CSV table of C-alpha atoms in Angstrom, one decimal:
chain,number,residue,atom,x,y,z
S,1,UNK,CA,75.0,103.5,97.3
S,2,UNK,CA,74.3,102.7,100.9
S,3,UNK,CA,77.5,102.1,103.2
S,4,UNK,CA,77.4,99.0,105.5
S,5,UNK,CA,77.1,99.9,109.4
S,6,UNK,CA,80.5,99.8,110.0
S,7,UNK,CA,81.7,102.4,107.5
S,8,UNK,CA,79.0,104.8,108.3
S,9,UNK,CA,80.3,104.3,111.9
S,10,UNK,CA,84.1,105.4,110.2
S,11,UNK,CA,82.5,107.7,107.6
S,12,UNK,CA,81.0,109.4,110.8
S,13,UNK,CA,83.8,109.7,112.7
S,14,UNK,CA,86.1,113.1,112.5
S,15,UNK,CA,89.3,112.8,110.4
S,16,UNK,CA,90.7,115.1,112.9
S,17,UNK,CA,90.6,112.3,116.0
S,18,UNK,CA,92.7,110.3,113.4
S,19,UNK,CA,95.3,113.0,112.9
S,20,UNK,CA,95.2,113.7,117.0
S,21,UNK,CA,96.2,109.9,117.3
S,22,UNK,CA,98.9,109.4,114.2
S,23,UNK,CA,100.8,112.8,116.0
S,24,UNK,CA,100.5,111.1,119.4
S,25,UNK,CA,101.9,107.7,118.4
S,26,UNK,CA,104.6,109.4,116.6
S,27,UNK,CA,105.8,111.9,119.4
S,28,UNK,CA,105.4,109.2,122.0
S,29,UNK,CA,108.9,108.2,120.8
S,30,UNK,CA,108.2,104.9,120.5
S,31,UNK,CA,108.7,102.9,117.3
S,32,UNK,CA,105.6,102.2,115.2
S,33,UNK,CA,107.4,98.8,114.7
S,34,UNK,CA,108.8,97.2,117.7
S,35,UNK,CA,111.4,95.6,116.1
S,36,UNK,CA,112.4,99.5,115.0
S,37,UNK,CA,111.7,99.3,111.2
S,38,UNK,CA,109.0,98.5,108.9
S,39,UNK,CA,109.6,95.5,107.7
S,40,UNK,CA,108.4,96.2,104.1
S,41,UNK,CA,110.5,98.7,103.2
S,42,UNK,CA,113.9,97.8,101.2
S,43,UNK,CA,114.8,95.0,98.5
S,44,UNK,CA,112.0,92.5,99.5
S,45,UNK,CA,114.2,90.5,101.3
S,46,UNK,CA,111.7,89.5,103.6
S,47,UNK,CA,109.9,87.4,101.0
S,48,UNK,CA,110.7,83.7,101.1
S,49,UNK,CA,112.9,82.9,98.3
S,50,UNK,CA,110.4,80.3,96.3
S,51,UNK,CA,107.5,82.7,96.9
S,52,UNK,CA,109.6,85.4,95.4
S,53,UNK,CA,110.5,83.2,92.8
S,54,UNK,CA,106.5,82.2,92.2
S,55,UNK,CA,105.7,86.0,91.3
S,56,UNK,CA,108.6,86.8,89.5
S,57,UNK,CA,107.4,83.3,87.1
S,58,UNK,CA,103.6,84.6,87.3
S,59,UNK,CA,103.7,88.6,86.9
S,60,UNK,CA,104.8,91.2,84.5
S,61,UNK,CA,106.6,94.1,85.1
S,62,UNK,CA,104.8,96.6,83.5
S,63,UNK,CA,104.1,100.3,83.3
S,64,UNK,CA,102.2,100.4,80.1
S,65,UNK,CA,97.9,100.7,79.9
S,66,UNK,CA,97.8,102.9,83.2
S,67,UNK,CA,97.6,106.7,83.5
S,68,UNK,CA,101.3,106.6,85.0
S,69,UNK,CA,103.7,105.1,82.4
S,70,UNK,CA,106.1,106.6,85.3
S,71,UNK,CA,105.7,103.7,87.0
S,72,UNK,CA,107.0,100.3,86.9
S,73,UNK,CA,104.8,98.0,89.0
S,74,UNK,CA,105.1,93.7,89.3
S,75,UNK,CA,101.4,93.2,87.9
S,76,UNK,CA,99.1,90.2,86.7
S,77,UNK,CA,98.7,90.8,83.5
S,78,UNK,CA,96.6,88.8,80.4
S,79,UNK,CA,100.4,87.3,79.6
S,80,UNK,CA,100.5,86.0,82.9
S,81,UNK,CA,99.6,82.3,83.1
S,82,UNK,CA,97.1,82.8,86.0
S,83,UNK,CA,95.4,85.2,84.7
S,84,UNK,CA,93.3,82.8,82.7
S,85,UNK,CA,93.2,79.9,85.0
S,86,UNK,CA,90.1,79.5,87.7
S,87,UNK,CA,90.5,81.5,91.0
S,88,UNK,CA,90.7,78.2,92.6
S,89,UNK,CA,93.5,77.3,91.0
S,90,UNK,CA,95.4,80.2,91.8
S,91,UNK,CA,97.5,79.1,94.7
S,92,UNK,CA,97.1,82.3,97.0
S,93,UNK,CA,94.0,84.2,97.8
S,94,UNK,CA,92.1,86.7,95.2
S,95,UNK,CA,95.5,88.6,94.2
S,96,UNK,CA,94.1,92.0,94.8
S,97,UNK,CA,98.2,93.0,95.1
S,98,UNK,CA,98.3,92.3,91.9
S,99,UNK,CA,96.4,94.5,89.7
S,100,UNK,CA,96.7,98.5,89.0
S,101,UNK,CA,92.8,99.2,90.1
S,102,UNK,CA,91.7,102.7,88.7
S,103,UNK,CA,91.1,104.1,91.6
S,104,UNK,CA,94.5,103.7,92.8
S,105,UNK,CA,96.0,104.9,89.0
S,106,UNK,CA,93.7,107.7,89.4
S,107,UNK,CA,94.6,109.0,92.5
S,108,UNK,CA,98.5,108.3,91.5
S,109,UNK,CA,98.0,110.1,88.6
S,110,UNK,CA,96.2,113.3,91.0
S,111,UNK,CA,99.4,113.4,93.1
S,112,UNK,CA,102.1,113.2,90.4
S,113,UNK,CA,100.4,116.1,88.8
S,114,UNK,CA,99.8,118.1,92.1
S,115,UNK,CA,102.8,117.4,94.4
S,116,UNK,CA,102.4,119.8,97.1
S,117,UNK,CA,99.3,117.9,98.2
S,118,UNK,CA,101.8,115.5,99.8
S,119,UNK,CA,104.6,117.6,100.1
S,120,UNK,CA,106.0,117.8,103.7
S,121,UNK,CA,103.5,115.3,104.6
S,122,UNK,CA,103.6,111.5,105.3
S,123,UNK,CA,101.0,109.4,103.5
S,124,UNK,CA,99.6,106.2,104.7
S,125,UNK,CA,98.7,104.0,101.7
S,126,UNK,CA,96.0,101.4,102.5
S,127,UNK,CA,93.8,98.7,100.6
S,128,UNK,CA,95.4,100.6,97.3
S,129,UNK,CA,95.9,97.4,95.9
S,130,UNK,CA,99.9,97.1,94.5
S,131,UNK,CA,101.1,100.1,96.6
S,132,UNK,CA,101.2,102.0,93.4
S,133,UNK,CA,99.8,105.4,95.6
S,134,UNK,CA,102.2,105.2,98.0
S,135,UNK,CA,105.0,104.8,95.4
S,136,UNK,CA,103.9,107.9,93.4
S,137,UNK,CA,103.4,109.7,96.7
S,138,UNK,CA,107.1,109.0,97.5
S,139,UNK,CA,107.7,110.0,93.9
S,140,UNK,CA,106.5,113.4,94.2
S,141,UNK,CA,108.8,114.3,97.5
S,142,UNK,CA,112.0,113.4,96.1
């Protein structure tokens, strides 16, 4: 599989640059957001209430059919309505959030069964899909 110009450019680059700018953000003692917190984090709140209200009505909480019954994630799921209408139909773009992608219930699965990979550490979970990496990550520090 060839990789597009720009991710040999960020294949190519040293993960140890990356690590050399997360520690200086963090010790710069500024907040990563500037309004202090990440505004993800807690009950979803932040959702507006008819949105939140949308994906409760069109997702299933579910933690069956993955390699982490641990986990309850809000998924699509074939009893969801939308997942047989046409992707133009569905109201937001492709719901990528959505669904428990094997690579991400792989790689949950790897750090549930090996904790001290993350142990100590902070992880930064991204393009995962629902998060569900981050969550077992979280999972195996507490």
């Amino acid at each position: 599989m060839a990789l597009s110009s720009g991710w040999r450019v960020f294949a190519s680059f040293p993960m140890n640059r990356y690590v050399v700018l997360w520690k200086a953000v963090r010790s710069s003692g500024f907040p990563l957001f500037p309004w202090g917190h990440c505004p993800w984090r807690g009950t979803g709140s932040l959702l507006d209430p008819e949105m939140k209200a949308f994906l409760e009505e069109n997702t299933e909480v579910t933690s069956s059919g993955s390699l982490t019954p641990e986990i309850q994630l809000r998924l699509l799921t074939p009893r969801c309505k939308f997942w047989w209408e046409r992707a133009d139909l569905w109201p937001l773009r492709d719901p990528y959030w959505a669904i428990y992608w094997p690579g991400g219930q792989a790689l949950s699965r790897y750090l549930l069964d090996n904790p001290d990979v993350v142990r100590g550490k902070s992880v930064l979970d991204i393009g995962s899909g629902c998060g569900a990496t981050a969550i077992a990550a979280k999972m195996t520090r507490i």
